[in-house]
């Protein structure tokens, strides 16, 4: 039996009818057409489906949609401001962090959650790697993804120094 | 070497903008009106005959639109691999879409199409199957013994293929040797781990024509193999090129059961049918074949090879598919060709077992061989106190020599020695300590491994497609539409091909866009495999761009009242040589070509030239003229914890003679990703199966461990040695596969240098290290 839940998705309030067994990932992809979150395994092992729930990076395949009732969801579609990309998206392009791209949106969301915390220092290599340790990538060896996070972090520092 | 403006620069990937904002173009996103969802019922047994199959309950479930059983599937045997024609004698035809005999746990026995995946899943549980279980065999050496269960009637002793290549006099060679080394090396089954699952949507029309969207590495291969499996003409099948796919690495080089079953369900229901693998299904669909390699090598005191013999046993699983060709590439490019030796013999066995079917995976048989060959060279050097670099140089081929595979080709550019020298300098090889000499419980070591000879395509190896094609069309605003069948599986093929076209045509990179293609609208291209796209497809793209440029110059010469050879192009303009201000934009030239012959102007009618009219295009379809050999050397430093057995890779230097580097950042990405795959193969990945039931025990990412960002070394240094390959587009040759071939032996050799014990069986787990150290 479907039930109506209320979600705030990318700044927009939505009432959606979901089955109790629907995961947040299924609802995002199949009901709302938000295909940035990808299904890579559906068992909480790859991180391709990562989105932000109340600002925290979570595997949307591991969350029943009904438990997200009343929460704020951010997907990769909610990052860019019109044609202006989010600095993390921009950094991924410039650092060459995108290859096949299937893990990319999940990676960006994990990086985004990590970079939303304290912005006063340039993160160390280990810290950045920990931030994406739950996201698998088979193309890049992660090096240029770490480069992208570093680039976004250094730009954030410059911006906050100016501000 | 000619100056270039776009080729050789690290450019932003045109597809990255789409991929960071959602990635609409993946085949997994394809949805059609009225689309049904299919699911496969898979055998729980590794070897069985289906006695009875009752689908009546499933058919009655509301929402179920069709159930497919073996009796409804075509009975012609096919081989599913994309890169060879269906009639090729070198390929083993042993597959049916659905059969009443299953040969591995997970082989499909029936399929359902329903209005949603949940109902389809539910329907599977309502299908009743009576199986007669048959004895199963999982070890290829056991399978070769008399009395073993016979898996296919056509293959006595379960041997699907037994290739043998030899030259010189092996016995004499061993007599001439000062030392003879005999060792056995084993590699395990690992999965490609492409992140996008295998998925397809197949639609059909009332006349039985099929349209296919699939996460595939080969547009035309999918068309041909699907037609062959269904027993219909190829022109009944149209395959649409996805803008990109979510990885492949060789794992999407064949039709799986998905496409033919979706096609049959679509024909049955007259609706589009989509099937997407679960990750578990992906894990049991394709993997690198486990190979056991026995090596016997004779050497002189100074390290010169006098005789080399190898025997390789490859577990192909339930069907031969890639297993026959993987084994031959393994023997030729893994063993016989990379080094010189006058007396050599290799023989291989592709053996059927009741394991999952093996598939293509970056390096295609050679990672298994390189682990054996490069480990044994290290063992020989250690025993004879020879320098591993000098040893390899002494036995290697040289620039300008004939290609060892095809005397018709020459090693025009071949900088193997530079790879070794520059790599050694960067890692600090001269400071390498003797084995096991570190103090404390954590010991460090440096190791080296090479792939001295590789390919930029398939060298015309028996029955393998090699040609590529491109169609290029210029627009009135200066944009260039490039249409090719080439699949971009993530390595940046679209970027590189666009750079080549932009450079040749003299337009900015942003002007070029890879556009729509399907099997009815563009020329054939061989698969994205064998490190071939930059070189082979790159040459086709360049030829098409050259043709369009010629036409641009002709029209411009008419407009500028000069001759074509007096003009050149650059940065979107065509101008008089040496006088960039005397010219036109290419957009203006195209506008002239596309405009009406007679125009109305205030003074009346104005005629232009007929020679200036017509869409500006370029078309090419060609096979590459040669097959230049890249060469590779990789140096790795590891730290081994002798208390826990844990191995950490600390530093990596990868040196590669790549020819001209088209996109340096993209090339580095290939090296870094290749290392991740090679390191996983070396240290942790293992697709384990239960030896009683044949069930996969590592069918998700929680139990199948591949390296995350945490395990990877802090830096992987790429050293590109840029030779200028005369037959390549702007001097380029290839890169991709050696990046994944060399890490395992380099890591194994570094571990030996660190702790002085040799592990000859992958993966090198902490348990194996502790056991080798006598601590377990």
Coordinates of C-alpha atoms in Angstrom, one line a residue, chain B residues 315-726:
Chain B
X315 CA 39.8 -22.3 -16.6
X316 CA 37.2 -21.1 -19.1
X317 CA 34.2 -22.2 -17.0
X318 CA 31.0 -23.4 -18.5
X319 CA 31.5 -22.0 -22.0
X320 CA 34.5 -21.2 -24.1
X321 CA 33.4 -17.6 -25.1
X322 CA 36.6 -15.6 -24.7
X323 CA 38.6 -18.5 -23.2
X324 CA 40.1 -19.6 -26.5
X325 CA 41.4 -16.2 -27.7
X326 CA 42.4 -15.1 -24.2
X327 CA 44.6 -18.1 -24.0
X328 CA 46.3 -17.4 -27.3
X329 CA 46.9 -13.7 -26.5
X330 CA 48.3 -15.0 -23.2
X331 CA 50.7 -17.3 -24.9
X332 CA 51.8 -14.9 -27.7
X333 CA 51.9 -11.5 -26.0
X334 CA 52.4 -12.8 -22.5
X335 CA 55.1 -15.4 -23.1
X336 CA 56.6 -15.8 -26.6
X337 CA 56.9 -12.3 -28.0
X338 CA 58.0 -9.8 -25.3
X339 CA 61.6 -11.1 -25.0
X340 CA 63.9 -12.7 -27.5
X341 CA 64.8 -16.3 -27.2
X342 CA 65.8 -18.5 -30.2
X343 CA 64.3 -21.7 -28.8
X344 CA 60.8 -21.4 -27.4
X345 CA 57.7 -23.4 -27.1
X346 CA 54.3 -22.6 -25.5
X347 CA 51.2 -24.7 -25.2
X348 CA 47.9 -23.9 -23.6
X349 CA 44.7 -25.6 -22.6
X350 CA 41.4 -23.9 -22.5
X351 CA 39.5 -26.2 -20.1
X352 CA 35.8 -26.4 -19.4
X353 CA 34.7 -26.6 -15.8
X354 CA 31.4 -26.0 -14.0
X355 CA 32.6 -22.6 -12.9
X356 CA 31.2 -19.2 -14.2
X357 CA 32.2 -18.2 -17.7
X358 CA 35.4 -16.2 -17.9
X359 CA 35.5 -13.0 -19.9
X360 CA 37.6 -10.2 -21.3
X361 CA 39.5 -8.0 -18.8
X362 CA 42.1 -5.4 -19.5
X363 CA 45.2 -7.2 -20.7
X364 CA 43.3 -10.1 -22.0
X365 CA 45.3 -13.1 -20.7
X366 CA 48.5 -11.2 -20.3
X367 CA 48.3 -10.1 -16.7
X368 CA 48.3 -13.8 -15.8
X369 CA 51.3 -14.4 -18.0
X370 CA 53.2 -11.3 -16.9
X371 CA 52.9 -12.4 -13.3
X372 CA 54.6 -15.6 -14.1
X373 CA 57.2 -14.3 -16.6
X374 CA 58.2 -11.2 -14.7
X375 CA 58.3 -13.0 -11.3
X376 CA 60.5 -15.7 -12.7
X377 CA 62.9 -13.2 -14.3
X378 CA 63.2 -11.7 -10.8
X379 CA 63.9 -15.2 -9.4
X380 CA 66.6 -15.8 -12.0
X381 CA 68.3 -12.5 -11.4
X382 CA 68.3 -13.1 -7.7
X383 CA 69.8 -16.6 -8.1
X384 CA 72.4 -15.5 -10.6
X385 CA 73.2 -12.1 -9.0
X386 CA 72.2 -10.3 -12.2
X387 CA 70.7 -6.8 -12.4
X388 CA 67.0 -7.1 -13.4
X389 CA 67.2 -4.1 -15.7
X390 CA 70.3 -5.3 -17.5
X391 CA 68.8 -8.8 -17.8
X392 CA 65.7 -7.5 -19.5
X393 CA 67.6 -5.2 -21.8
X394 CA 69.9 -8.1 -22.8
X395 CA 66.9 -10.2 -23.9
X396 CA 64.7 -7.5 -25.4
X397 CA 63.9 -6.4 -28.9
X398 CA 65.3 -3.2 -30.3
X399 CA 64.0 -0.2 -32.2
X400 CA 64.0 -0.7 -36.0
X401 CA 63.9 -4.5 -35.8
X402 CA 61.2 -6.6 -37.3
X403 CA 58.0 -7.0 -35.3
X404 CA 58.3 -10.5 -33.7
X405 CA 54.7 -11.3 -34.5
X406 CA 54.5 -10.1 -38.0
X407 CA 57.6 -9.5 -40.1
X408 CA 55.5 -7.2 -42.3
X409 CA 55.6 -4.7 -39.4
X410 CA 58.7 -3.0 -38.0
X411 CA 59.3 -1.7 -34.5
X412 CA 59.7 1.8 -35.9
X413 CA 59.4 3.4 -32.5
X414 CA 60.4 1.3 -29.6
X415 CA 61.8 3.0 -26.4
X416 CA 61.8 0.1 -23.9
X417 CA 65.3 1.0 -22.8
X418 CA 64.3 4.5 -22.0
X419 CA 61.3 3.2 -20.0
X420 CA 63.7 1.2 -17.8
X421 CA 66.3 4.0 -17.5
X422 CA 63.9 6.8 -16.7
X423 CA 61.8 4.7 -14.4
X424 CA 64.8 3.5 -12.5
X425 CA 66.1 7.0 -12.0
X426 CA 62.8 8.2 -10.7
X427 CA 62.3 5.4 -8.1
X428 CA 65.9 5.5 -7.0
X429 CA 66.7 1.9 -8.2
X430 CA 70.4 2.3 -7.5
X431 CA 69.6 2.7 -3.8
X432 CA 67.6 -0.5 -3.7
X433 CA 68.7 -2.7 -0.8
X434 CA 69.3 -6.4 -0.9
X435 CA 66.3 -8.6 -0.1
X436 CA 65.0 -8.7 3.4
X437 CA 67.6 -6.3 4.7
X438 CA 65.4 -3.8 6.4
X439 CA 65.3 -3.4 10.2
X440 CA 62.3 -3.7 12.4
X441 CA 59.0 -5.4 11.7
X442 CA 58.0 -3.2 8.8
X443 CA 60.3 -3.9 5.8
X444 CA 60.5 -2.0 2.6
X445 CA 61.3 -3.2 -0.9
X446 CA 61.4 -2.1 -4.5
X447 CA 60.3 -4.2 -7.4
X448 CA 60.2 -3.9 -11.2
X449 CA 58.1 -5.5 -13.8
X450 CA 57.7 -4.9 -17.6
X451 CA 55.5 -5.4 -20.5
X452 CA 58.2 -5.0 -23.1
X453 CA 55.9 -5.5 -26.1
X454 CA 52.2 -4.6 -26.5
X455 CA 49.7 -3.7 -29.2
X456 CA 47.9 -0.7 -30.6
X457 CA 45.1 -3.0 -31.9
X458 CA 44.9 -6.6 -32.7
X459 CA 47.7 -7.1 -35.3
X460 CA 45.2 -9.0 -37.4
X461 CA 45.5 -11.8 -34.9
X462 CA 43.3 -14.6 -36.4
X463 CA 39.9 -13.5 -37.4
X464 CA 39.8 -10.2 -35.5
X465 CA 38.2 -7.0 -36.9
X466 CA 40.4 -4.0 -37.0
X467 CA 38.9 -1.3 -39.2
X468 CA 37.4 1.9 -38.0
X469 CA 35.3 4.6 -39.6
X470 CA 34.1 8.2 -39.1
X471 CA 31.7 10.6 -40.7
X472 CA 32.2 14.3 -40.1
X473 CA 29.9 17.1 -41.0
X474 CA 30.4 20.9 -40.7
X475 CA 27.7 23.3 -39.6
X476 CA 27.0 26.9 -40.7
X477 CA 28.0 28.1 -37.2
X478 CA 31.4 26.3 -37.4
X479 CA 30.4 23.3 -35.2
X480 CA 31.6 19.9 -36.3
X481 CA 29.5 16.9 -35.9
X482 CA 31.6 13.7 -35.6
X483 CA 29.8 10.4 -35.9
X484 CA 31.5 7.2 -35.1
X485 CA 30.5 3.8 -33.7
X486 CA 33.4 4.0 -31.3
X487 CA 32.2 3.4 -27.7
X488 CA 33.6 5.7 -24.9
X489 CA 33.7 3.4 -21.9
X490 CA 35.3 6.0 -19.7
X491 CA 38.9 6.2 -20.9
X492 CA 38.2 9.4 -22.8
X493 CA 37.9 8.0 -26.3
X494 CA 35.5 10.8 -27.3
X495 CA 37.9 13.5 -26.0
X496 CA 40.9 12.0 -27.8
X497 CA 39.1 11.6 -31.1
X498 CA 37.7 15.1 -30.8
X499 CA 41.2 16.5 -30.2
X500 CA 42.5 14.7 -33.3
X501 CA 39.6 16.0 -35.4
X502 CA 40.0 19.6 -34.1
X503 CA 43.8 19.5 -34.7
X504 CA 43.5 18.1 -38.2
X505 CA 40.7 20.5 -39.2
X506 CA 42.1 23.5 -37.5
X507 CA 39.1 24.3 -35.3
X508 CA 38.9 24.8 -31.5
X509 CA 38.2 21.7 -29.5
X510 CA 34.8 23.1 -28.4
X511 CA 33.7 23.2 -32.0
X512 CA 33.8 19.4 -32.2
X513 CA 31.0 17.2 -30.7
X514 CA 30.6 13.5 -30.8
X515 CA 27.0 13.1 -32.0
X516 CA 24.4 10.5 -32.7
X517 CA 25.3 7.1 -34.1
X518 CA 23.6 3.8 -34.6
X519 CA 24.5 0.7 -36.7
X520 CA 22.4 2.0 -39.6
X521 CA 24.0 5.5 -39.9
X522 CA 27.7 5.2 -39.3
X523 CA 30.5 3.0 -40.6
X524 CA 31.8 -0.1 -38.8
X525 CA 34.2 0.2 -36.0
X526 CA 35.9 -2.6 -34.2
X527 CA 35.3 -2.8 -30.4
X528 CA 36.8 -0.5 -27.8
X529 CA 39.4 -3.0 -26.7
X530 CA 43.1 -4.1 -27.3
X531 CA 44.3 -0.6 -26.5
X532 CA 43.3 0.3 -30.1
X533 CA 41.0 3.4 -30.1
X534 CA 43.6 6.2 -30.1
X535 CA 45.6 4.6 -32.8
X536 CA 43.1 2.8 -35.0
X537 CA 40.0 4.9 -34.6
X538 CA 42.2 8.0 -34.3
X539 CA 43.6 7.3 -37.8
X540 CA 40.0 7.0 -39.2
X541 CA 38.9 10.2 -37.5
X542 CA 41.9 12.0 -38.8
X543 CA 41.3 10.8 -42.3
X544 CA 37.7 12.0 -42.3
X545 CA 38.8 15.4 -40.9
X546 CA 41.4 15.6 -43.6
X547 CA 38.8 15.0 -46.2
X548 CA 36.5 17.7 -44.8
X549 CA 39.5 20.1 -44.5
X550 CA 40.3 19.5 -48.2
X551 CA 36.8 20.6 -49.1
X552 CA 37.0 23.6 -46.8
X553 CA 40.2 24.7 -48.6
X554 CA 38.6 24.2 -52.1
X555 CA 35.6 26.4 -51.3
X556 CA 37.7 29.0 -49.6
X557 CA 40.1 29.1 -52.5
X558 CA 37.2 29.9 -54.8
X559 CA 35.9 32.6 -52.3
X560 CA 39.4 34.1 -51.8
X561 CA 40.4 33.8 -55.5
X562 CA 43.5 31.8 -54.8
X563 CA 44.6 28.1 -54.8
X564 CA 44.0 25.5 -52.1
X565 CA 47.7 24.8 -51.6
X566 CA 48.1 28.5 -50.8
X567 CA 45.8 28.2 -47.8
X568 CA 45.9 26.7 -44.3
X569 CA 43.5 26.4 -41.4
X570 CA 43.8 27.1 -37.7
X571 CA 41.6 28.2 -34.8
X572 CA 38.4 28.0 -36.8
X573 CA 39.7 30.1 -39.7
X574 CA 41.1 29.5 -43.2
X575 CA 43.7 31.9 -44.4
X576 CA 46.6 32.5 -46.7
X577 CA 49.7 30.7 -45.6
X578 CA 51.8 33.1 -43.5
X579 CA 49.1 35.8 -43.4
X580 CA 46.5 34.9 -40.8
X581 CA 44.6 38.2 -41.4
X582 CA 43.9 37.4 -45.0
X583 CA 41.1 34.8 -44.7
X584 CA 37.7 33.8 -43.6
X585 CA 36.1 31.9 -40.7
X586 CA 35.4 28.2 -41.4
X587 CA 31.8 29.0 -40.5
X588 CA 31.7 31.5 -43.4
X589 CA 33.0 28.9 -45.7
X590 CA 30.4 26.4 -44.6
X591 CA 27.7 29.1 -44.9
X592 CA 28.7 29.7 -48.5
X593 CA 28.6 26.0 -49.2
X594 CA 25.2 25.7 -47.6
X595 CA 23.6 28.9 -49.2
X596 CA 21.4 29.0 -52.3
X597 CA 23.2 29.1 -55.6
X598 CA 21.3 32.2 -56.6
X599 CA 20.6 35.0 -54.1
X600 CA 18.4 38.0 -54.3
X601 CA 20.4 41.2 -53.5
X602 CA 19.2 44.9 -53.9
X603 CA 20.6 45.0 -57.4
X604 CA 18.8 41.8 -58.5
X605 CA 19.9 38.2 -58.7
X606 CA 23.5 37.2 -57.8
X607 CA 24.9 34.0 -58.9
X608 CA 27.6 32.3 -56.8
X609 CA 29.8 29.4 -57.9
X610 CA 28.3 25.9 -58.2
X611 CA 31.7 24.5 -57.1
X612 CA 31.2 26.1 -53.7
X613 CA 27.9 24.3 -53.0
X614 CA 27.2 21.2 -50.9
X615 CA 27.5 20.2 -47.3
X616 CA 31.1 20.0 -46.2
X617 CA 31.7 16.5 -45.0
X618 CA 34.5 13.9 -44.6
X619 CA 34.1 10.2 -44.5
X620 CA 36.6 7.5 -43.8
X621 CA 36.7 3.8 -43.2
X622 CA 40.0 2.1 -43.0
X623 CA 42.2 -0.5 -41.3
X624 CA 45.4 0.8 -39.7
X625 CA 48.6 0.4 -41.8
X626 CA 50.7 -1.0 -39.0
X627 CA 50.6 -2.0 -35.3
X628 CA 53.2 -0.1 -33.3
X629 CA 54.3 -1.5 -30.1
X630 CA 54.2 0.5 -26.9
X631 CA 56.6 -0.7 -24.1
X632 CA 56.3 -0.4 -20.4
X633 CA 58.3 -0.6 -17.2
X634 CA 56.9 -0.2 -13.7
X635 CA 58.7 0.3 -10.4
X636 CA 57.0 -0.1 -7.1
X637 CA 58.0 0.4 -3.5
X638 CA 56.1 -1.5 -0.8
X639 CA 56.2 -1.8 2.9
X640 CA 55.4 -5.2 4.4
X641 CA 54.4 -5.6 8.0
X642 CA 56.0 -8.9 9.0
X643 CA 53.7 -9.1 12.1
X644 CA 50.4 -8.7 10.3
X645 CA 51.3 -9.7 6.7
X646 CA 49.8 -6.4 5.5
X647 CA 51.3 -4.9 2.3
X648 CA 51.2 -1.2 1.7
X649 CA 52.2 0.3 -1.7
X650 CA 54.2 3.4 -1.0
X651 CA 55.3 4.7 -4.4
X652 CA 54.8 3.8 -8.0
X653 CA 56.7 5.0 -11.1
X654 CA 55.2 3.9 -14.4
X655 CA 57.2 4.6 -17.6
X656 CA 55.6 4.0 -20.9
X657 CA 56.6 4.6 -24.5
X658 CA 53.2 5.8 -25.7
X659 CA 54.2 7.6 -28.9
X660 CA 52.7 11.1 -28.9
X661 CA 50.5 11.8 -25.9
X662 CA 47.3 13.2 -27.2
X663 CA 45.8 14.1 -23.8
X664 CA 48.3 14.0 -20.9
X665 CA 45.8 14.3 -18.0
X666 CA 43.7 11.5 -19.6
X667 CA 46.7 9.4 -20.1
X668 CA 47.7 9.8 -16.4
X669 CA 44.2 8.7 -15.5
X670 CA 44.7 5.5 -17.4
X671 CA 47.9 4.7 -15.5
X672 CA 46.4 5.5 -12.1
X673 CA 43.2 3.5 -12.8
X674 CA 45.2 0.6 -14.3
X675 CA 47.3 0.5 -11.1
X676 CA 44.2 0.2 -8.9
X677 CA 43.0 -2.8 -11.0
X678 CA 46.5 -4.3 -11.0
X679 CA 47.0 -3.8 -7.3
X680 CA 43.6 -5.3 -6.5
X681 CA 44.6 -8.3 -8.6
X682 CA 47.9 -8.5 -6.7
X683 CA 46.8 -8.1 -3.2
X684 CA 43.2 -8.5 -2.4
X685 CA 40.6 -9.3 -5.1
X686 CA 39.3 -12.9 -5.3
X687 CA 36.0 -14.0 -6.8
X688 CA 35.5 -17.1 -4.6
X689 CA 33.1 -19.9 -5.2
X690 CA 31.9 -22.7 -3.0
X691 CA 33.6 -25.8 -4.1
X692 CA 30.6 -28.0 -3.4
X693 CA 27.6 -26.1 -4.7
X694 CA 29.4 -23.9 -7.2
X695 CA 27.8 -20.8 -5.7
X696 CA 29.5 -17.4 -5.7
X697 CA 30.6 -16.4 -2.2
X698 CA 31.8 -12.9 -3.1
X699 CA 28.9 -11.6 -5.1
X700 CA 28.8 -8.1 -3.6
X701 CA 31.2 -5.3 -2.8
X702 CA 31.1 -6.1 0.9
X703 CA 32.8 -9.5 0.3
X704 CA 34.6 -8.8 -3.0
X705 CA 37.2 -6.3 -1.9
X706 CA 38.7 -3.9 -4.4
X707 CA 41.0 -1.1 -3.4
X708 CA 39.4 2.1 -2.1
X709 CA 41.1 5.5 -1.9
X710 CA 42.5 4.4 1.5
X711 CA 44.5 1.5 0.2
X712 CA 45.9 3.3 -2.9
X713 CA 49.4 4.7 -2.7
X714 CA 49.6 8.5 -2.2
X715 CA 51.1 9.0 -5.6
X716 CA 51.4 7.2 -8.9
X717 CA 53.9 8.9 -11.1
X718 CA 53.5 8.6 -14.9
X719 CA 56.5 9.0 -17.1
X720 CA 55.6 9.2 -20.7
X721 CA 58.3 8.6 -23.2
X722 CA 57.1 10.3 -26.3
X723 CA 58.4 8.7 -29.4
X724 CA 56.9 9.8 -32.7
X725 CA 55.2 6.9 -34.3
X726 CA 55.0 7.5 -38.1

